[in-house]
PDB file of C-alpha atoms in Angstrom:
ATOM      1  CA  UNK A 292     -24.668 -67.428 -77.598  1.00  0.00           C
ATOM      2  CA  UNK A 293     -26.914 -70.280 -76.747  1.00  0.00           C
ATOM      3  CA  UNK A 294     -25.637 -73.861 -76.562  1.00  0.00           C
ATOM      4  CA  UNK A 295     -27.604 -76.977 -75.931  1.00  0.00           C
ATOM      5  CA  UNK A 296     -26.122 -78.765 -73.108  1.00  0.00           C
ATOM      6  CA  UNK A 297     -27.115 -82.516 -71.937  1.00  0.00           C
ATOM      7  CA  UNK A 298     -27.017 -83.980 -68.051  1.00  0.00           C
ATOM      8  CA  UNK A 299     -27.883 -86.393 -65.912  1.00  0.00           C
ATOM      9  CA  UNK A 300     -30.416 -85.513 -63.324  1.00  0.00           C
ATOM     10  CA  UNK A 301     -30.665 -86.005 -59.954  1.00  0.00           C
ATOM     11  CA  UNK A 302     -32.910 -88.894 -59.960  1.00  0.00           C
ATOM     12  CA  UNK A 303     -30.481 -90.327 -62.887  1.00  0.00           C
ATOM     13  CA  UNK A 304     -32.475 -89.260 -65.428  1.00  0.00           C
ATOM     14  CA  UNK A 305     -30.826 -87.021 -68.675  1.00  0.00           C
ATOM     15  CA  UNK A 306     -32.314 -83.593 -69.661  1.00  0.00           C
ATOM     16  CA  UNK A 307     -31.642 -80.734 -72.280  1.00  0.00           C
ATOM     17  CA  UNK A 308     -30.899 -77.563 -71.106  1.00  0.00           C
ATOM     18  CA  UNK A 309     -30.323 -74.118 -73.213  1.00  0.00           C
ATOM     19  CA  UNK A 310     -26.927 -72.596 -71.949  1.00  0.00           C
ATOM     20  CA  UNK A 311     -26.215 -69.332 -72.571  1.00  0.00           C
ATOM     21  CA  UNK A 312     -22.795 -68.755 -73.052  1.00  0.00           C
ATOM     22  CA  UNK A 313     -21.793 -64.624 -72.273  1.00  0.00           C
ATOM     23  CA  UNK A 314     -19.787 -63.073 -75.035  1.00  0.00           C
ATOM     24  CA  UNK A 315     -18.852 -60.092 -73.866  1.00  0.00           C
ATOM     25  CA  UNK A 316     -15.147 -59.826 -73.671  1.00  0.00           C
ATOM     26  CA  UNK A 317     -14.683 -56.760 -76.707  1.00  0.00           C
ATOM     27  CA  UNK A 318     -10.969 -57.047 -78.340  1.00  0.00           C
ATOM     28  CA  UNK A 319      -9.949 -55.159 -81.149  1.00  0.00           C
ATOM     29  CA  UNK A 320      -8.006 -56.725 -83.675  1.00  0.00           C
ATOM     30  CA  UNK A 321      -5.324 -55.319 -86.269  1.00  0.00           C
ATOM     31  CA  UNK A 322      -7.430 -54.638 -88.505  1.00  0.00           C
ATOM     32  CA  UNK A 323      -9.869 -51.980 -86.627  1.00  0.00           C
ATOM     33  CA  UNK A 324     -12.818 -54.468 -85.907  1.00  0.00           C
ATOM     34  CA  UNK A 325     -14.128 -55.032 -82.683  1.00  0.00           C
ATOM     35  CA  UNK A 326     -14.121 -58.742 -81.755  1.00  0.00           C
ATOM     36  CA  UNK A 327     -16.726 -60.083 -78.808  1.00  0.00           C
ATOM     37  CA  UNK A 328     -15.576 -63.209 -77.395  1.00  0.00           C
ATOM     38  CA  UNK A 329     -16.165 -65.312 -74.451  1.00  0.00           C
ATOM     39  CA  UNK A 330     -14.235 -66.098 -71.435  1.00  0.00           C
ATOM     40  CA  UNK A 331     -11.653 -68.754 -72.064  1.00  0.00           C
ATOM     41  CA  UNK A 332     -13.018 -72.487 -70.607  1.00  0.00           C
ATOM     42  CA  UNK A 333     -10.192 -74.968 -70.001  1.00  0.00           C
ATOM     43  CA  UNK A 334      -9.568 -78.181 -71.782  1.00  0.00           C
ATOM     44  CA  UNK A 335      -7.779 -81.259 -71.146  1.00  0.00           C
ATOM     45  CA  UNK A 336      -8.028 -82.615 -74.458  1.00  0.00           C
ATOM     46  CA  UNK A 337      -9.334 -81.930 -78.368  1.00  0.00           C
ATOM     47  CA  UNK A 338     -10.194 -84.880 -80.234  1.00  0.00           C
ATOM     48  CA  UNK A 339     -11.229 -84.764 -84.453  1.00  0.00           C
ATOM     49  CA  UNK A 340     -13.487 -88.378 -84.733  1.00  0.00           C
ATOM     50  CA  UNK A 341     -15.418 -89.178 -88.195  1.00  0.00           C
ATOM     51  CA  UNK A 342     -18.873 -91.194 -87.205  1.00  0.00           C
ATOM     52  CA  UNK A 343     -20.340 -93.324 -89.515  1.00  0.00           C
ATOM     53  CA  UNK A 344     -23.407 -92.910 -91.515  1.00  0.00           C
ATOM     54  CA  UNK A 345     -25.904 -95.117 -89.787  1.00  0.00           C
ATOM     55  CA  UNK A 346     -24.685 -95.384 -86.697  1.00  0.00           C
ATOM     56  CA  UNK A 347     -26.991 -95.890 -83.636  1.00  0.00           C
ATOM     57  CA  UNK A 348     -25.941 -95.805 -80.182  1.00  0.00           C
ATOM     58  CA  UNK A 349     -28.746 -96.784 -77.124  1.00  0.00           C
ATOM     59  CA  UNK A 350     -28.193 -95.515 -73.855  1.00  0.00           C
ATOM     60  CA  UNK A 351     -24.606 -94.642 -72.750  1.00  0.00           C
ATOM     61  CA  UNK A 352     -22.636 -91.805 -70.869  1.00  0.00           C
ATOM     62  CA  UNK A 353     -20.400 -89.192 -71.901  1.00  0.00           C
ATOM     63  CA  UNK A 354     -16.980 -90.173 -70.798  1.00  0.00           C
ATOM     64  CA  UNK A 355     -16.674 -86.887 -69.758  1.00  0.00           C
ATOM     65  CA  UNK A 356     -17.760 -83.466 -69.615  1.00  0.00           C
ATOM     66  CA  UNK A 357     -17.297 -82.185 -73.353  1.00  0.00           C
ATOM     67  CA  UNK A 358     -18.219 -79.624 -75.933  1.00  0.00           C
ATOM     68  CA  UNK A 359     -19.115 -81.421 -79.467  1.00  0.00           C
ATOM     69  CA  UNK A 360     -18.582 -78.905 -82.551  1.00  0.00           C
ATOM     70  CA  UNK A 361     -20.480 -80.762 -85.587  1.00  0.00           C
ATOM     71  CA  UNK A 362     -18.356 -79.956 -88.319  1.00  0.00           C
ATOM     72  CA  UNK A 363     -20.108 -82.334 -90.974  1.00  0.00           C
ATOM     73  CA  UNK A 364     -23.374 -84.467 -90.822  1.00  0.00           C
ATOM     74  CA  UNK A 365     -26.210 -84.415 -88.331  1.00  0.00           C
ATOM     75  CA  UNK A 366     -25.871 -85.871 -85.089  1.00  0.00           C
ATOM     76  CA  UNK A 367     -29.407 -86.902 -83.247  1.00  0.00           C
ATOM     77  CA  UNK A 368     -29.204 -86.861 -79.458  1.00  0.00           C
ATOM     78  CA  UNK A 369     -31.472 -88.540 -77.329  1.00  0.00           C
ATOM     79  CA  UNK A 370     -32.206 -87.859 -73.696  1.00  0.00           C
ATOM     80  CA  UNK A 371     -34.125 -90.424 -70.990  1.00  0.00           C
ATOM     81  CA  UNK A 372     -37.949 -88.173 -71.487  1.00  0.00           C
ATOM     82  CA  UNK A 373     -38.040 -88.654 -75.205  1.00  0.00           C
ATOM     83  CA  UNK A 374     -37.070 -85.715 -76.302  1.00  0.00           C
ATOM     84  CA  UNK A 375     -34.493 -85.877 -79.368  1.00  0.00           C
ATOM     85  CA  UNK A 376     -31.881 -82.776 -80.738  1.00  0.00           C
ATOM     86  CA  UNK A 377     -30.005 -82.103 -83.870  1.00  0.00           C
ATOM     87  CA  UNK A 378     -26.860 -80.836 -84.338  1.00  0.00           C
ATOM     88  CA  UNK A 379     -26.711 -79.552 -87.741  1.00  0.00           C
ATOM     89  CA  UNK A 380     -23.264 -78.581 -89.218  1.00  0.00           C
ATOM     90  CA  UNK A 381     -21.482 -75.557 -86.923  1.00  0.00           C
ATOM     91  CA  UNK A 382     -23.345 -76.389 -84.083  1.00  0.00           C
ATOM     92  CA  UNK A 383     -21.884 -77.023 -80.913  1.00  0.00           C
ATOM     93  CA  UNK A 384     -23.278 -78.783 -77.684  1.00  0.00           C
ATOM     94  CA  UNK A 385     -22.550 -79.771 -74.743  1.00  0.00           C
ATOM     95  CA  UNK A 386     -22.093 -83.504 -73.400  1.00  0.00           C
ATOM     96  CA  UNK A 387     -22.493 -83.991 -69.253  1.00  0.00           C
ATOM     97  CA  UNK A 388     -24.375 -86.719 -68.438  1.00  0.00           C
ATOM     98  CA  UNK A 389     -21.828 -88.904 -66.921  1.00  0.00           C
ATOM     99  CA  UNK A 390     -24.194 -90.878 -65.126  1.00  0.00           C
ATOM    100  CA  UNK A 391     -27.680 -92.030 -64.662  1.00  0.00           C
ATOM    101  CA  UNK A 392     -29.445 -93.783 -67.783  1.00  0.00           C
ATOM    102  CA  UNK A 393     -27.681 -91.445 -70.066  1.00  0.00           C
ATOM    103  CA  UNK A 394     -28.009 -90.500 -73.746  1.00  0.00           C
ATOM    104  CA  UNK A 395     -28.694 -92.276 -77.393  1.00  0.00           C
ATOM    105  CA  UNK A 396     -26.901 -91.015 -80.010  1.00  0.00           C
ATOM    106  CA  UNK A 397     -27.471 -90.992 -83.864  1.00  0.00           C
ATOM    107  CA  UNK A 398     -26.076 -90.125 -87.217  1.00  0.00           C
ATOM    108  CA  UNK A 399     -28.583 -89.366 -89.355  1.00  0.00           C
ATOM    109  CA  UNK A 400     -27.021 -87.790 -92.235  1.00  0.00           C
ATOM    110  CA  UNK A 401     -23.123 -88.335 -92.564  1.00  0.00           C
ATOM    111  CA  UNK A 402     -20.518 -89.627 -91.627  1.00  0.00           C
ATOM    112  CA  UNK A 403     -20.596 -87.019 -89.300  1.00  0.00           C
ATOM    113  CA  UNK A 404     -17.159 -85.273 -88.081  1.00  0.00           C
ATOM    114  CA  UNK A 405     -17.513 -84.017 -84.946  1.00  0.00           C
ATOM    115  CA  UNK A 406     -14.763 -82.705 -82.752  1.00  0.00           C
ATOM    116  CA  UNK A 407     -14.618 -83.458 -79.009  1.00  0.00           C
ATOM    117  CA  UNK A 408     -12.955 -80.378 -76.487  1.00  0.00           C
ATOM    118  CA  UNK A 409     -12.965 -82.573 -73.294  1.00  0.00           C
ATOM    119  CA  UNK A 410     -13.337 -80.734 -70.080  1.00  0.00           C
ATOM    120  CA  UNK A 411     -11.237 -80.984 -67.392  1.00  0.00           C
ATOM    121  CA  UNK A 412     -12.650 -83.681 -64.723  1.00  0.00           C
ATOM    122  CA  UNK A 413     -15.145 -81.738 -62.271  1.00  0.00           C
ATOM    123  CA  UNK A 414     -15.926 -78.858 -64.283  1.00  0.00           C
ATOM    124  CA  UNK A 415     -19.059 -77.727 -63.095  1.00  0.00           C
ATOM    125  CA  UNK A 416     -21.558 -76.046 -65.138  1.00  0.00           C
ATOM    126  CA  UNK A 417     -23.449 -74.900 -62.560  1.00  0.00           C
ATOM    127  CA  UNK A 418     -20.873 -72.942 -60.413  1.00  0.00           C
ATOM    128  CA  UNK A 419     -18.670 -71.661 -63.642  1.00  0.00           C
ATOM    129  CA  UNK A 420     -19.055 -68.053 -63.877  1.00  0.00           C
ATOM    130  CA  UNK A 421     -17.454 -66.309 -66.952  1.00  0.00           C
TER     131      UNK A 421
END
């Protein structure tokens, strides 16, 4: 499963990036179906937020590492080389760029309700390993 993930750069600069997310993990249920699931990621906190239609954020940070589920709406994302995403309804992407210039953030069909899985503080992308 691919999921669109958002960072700050070296140079303090934000980027997309596709993440692909193994699911692997076969469990059969009561039922006699094989479910496929990933491994479990840790969170600190889950958050249900409505955002308003029209709302237009410039350049801020996540204020922390999270995974936003779109439930309703579209949510635009911006990132710092001009390249825009949108996360339609069941969609699901990934907030990291706590520093840097960081992100812009639109609604532009809602309100959108979004929920935010917060990470736990550190959680590193880059060296997690399912």
């Amino acid at each position: 499963m691919k999921v669109t993930r958002f960072f700050a750069t070296p140079e303090g600069e934000s980027r997309f990036q596709e993440v692909e997310i193994p699911i692997t993990e076969p469990r059969p249920d009561s039922f006699g179906n094989t479910i496929r699931q990933s491994s479990a990621w840790p969170s600190s906190s889950i958050r249900f937020v409505e955002l308003p239609v029209g709302l237009d954020q410039s350049w801020h940070h996540a204020p922390a590492s999270q995974i936003v589920i779109v439930l309703t709406g579209i949510v635009e994302v911006g990132t710092s080389d001009n390249q825009k995403r949108r996360c339609m309804p069941g969609q699901a992407f990934i907030a990291d760029d706590l520093s840097g210039k960081g992100h812009t953030t639109r609604v532009v069909e809602g309100p959108a309700r979004v929920v935010f899985v917060q990470l736990p503080e550190g959680f590193d992308f880059d060296r997690w390993s399912p």
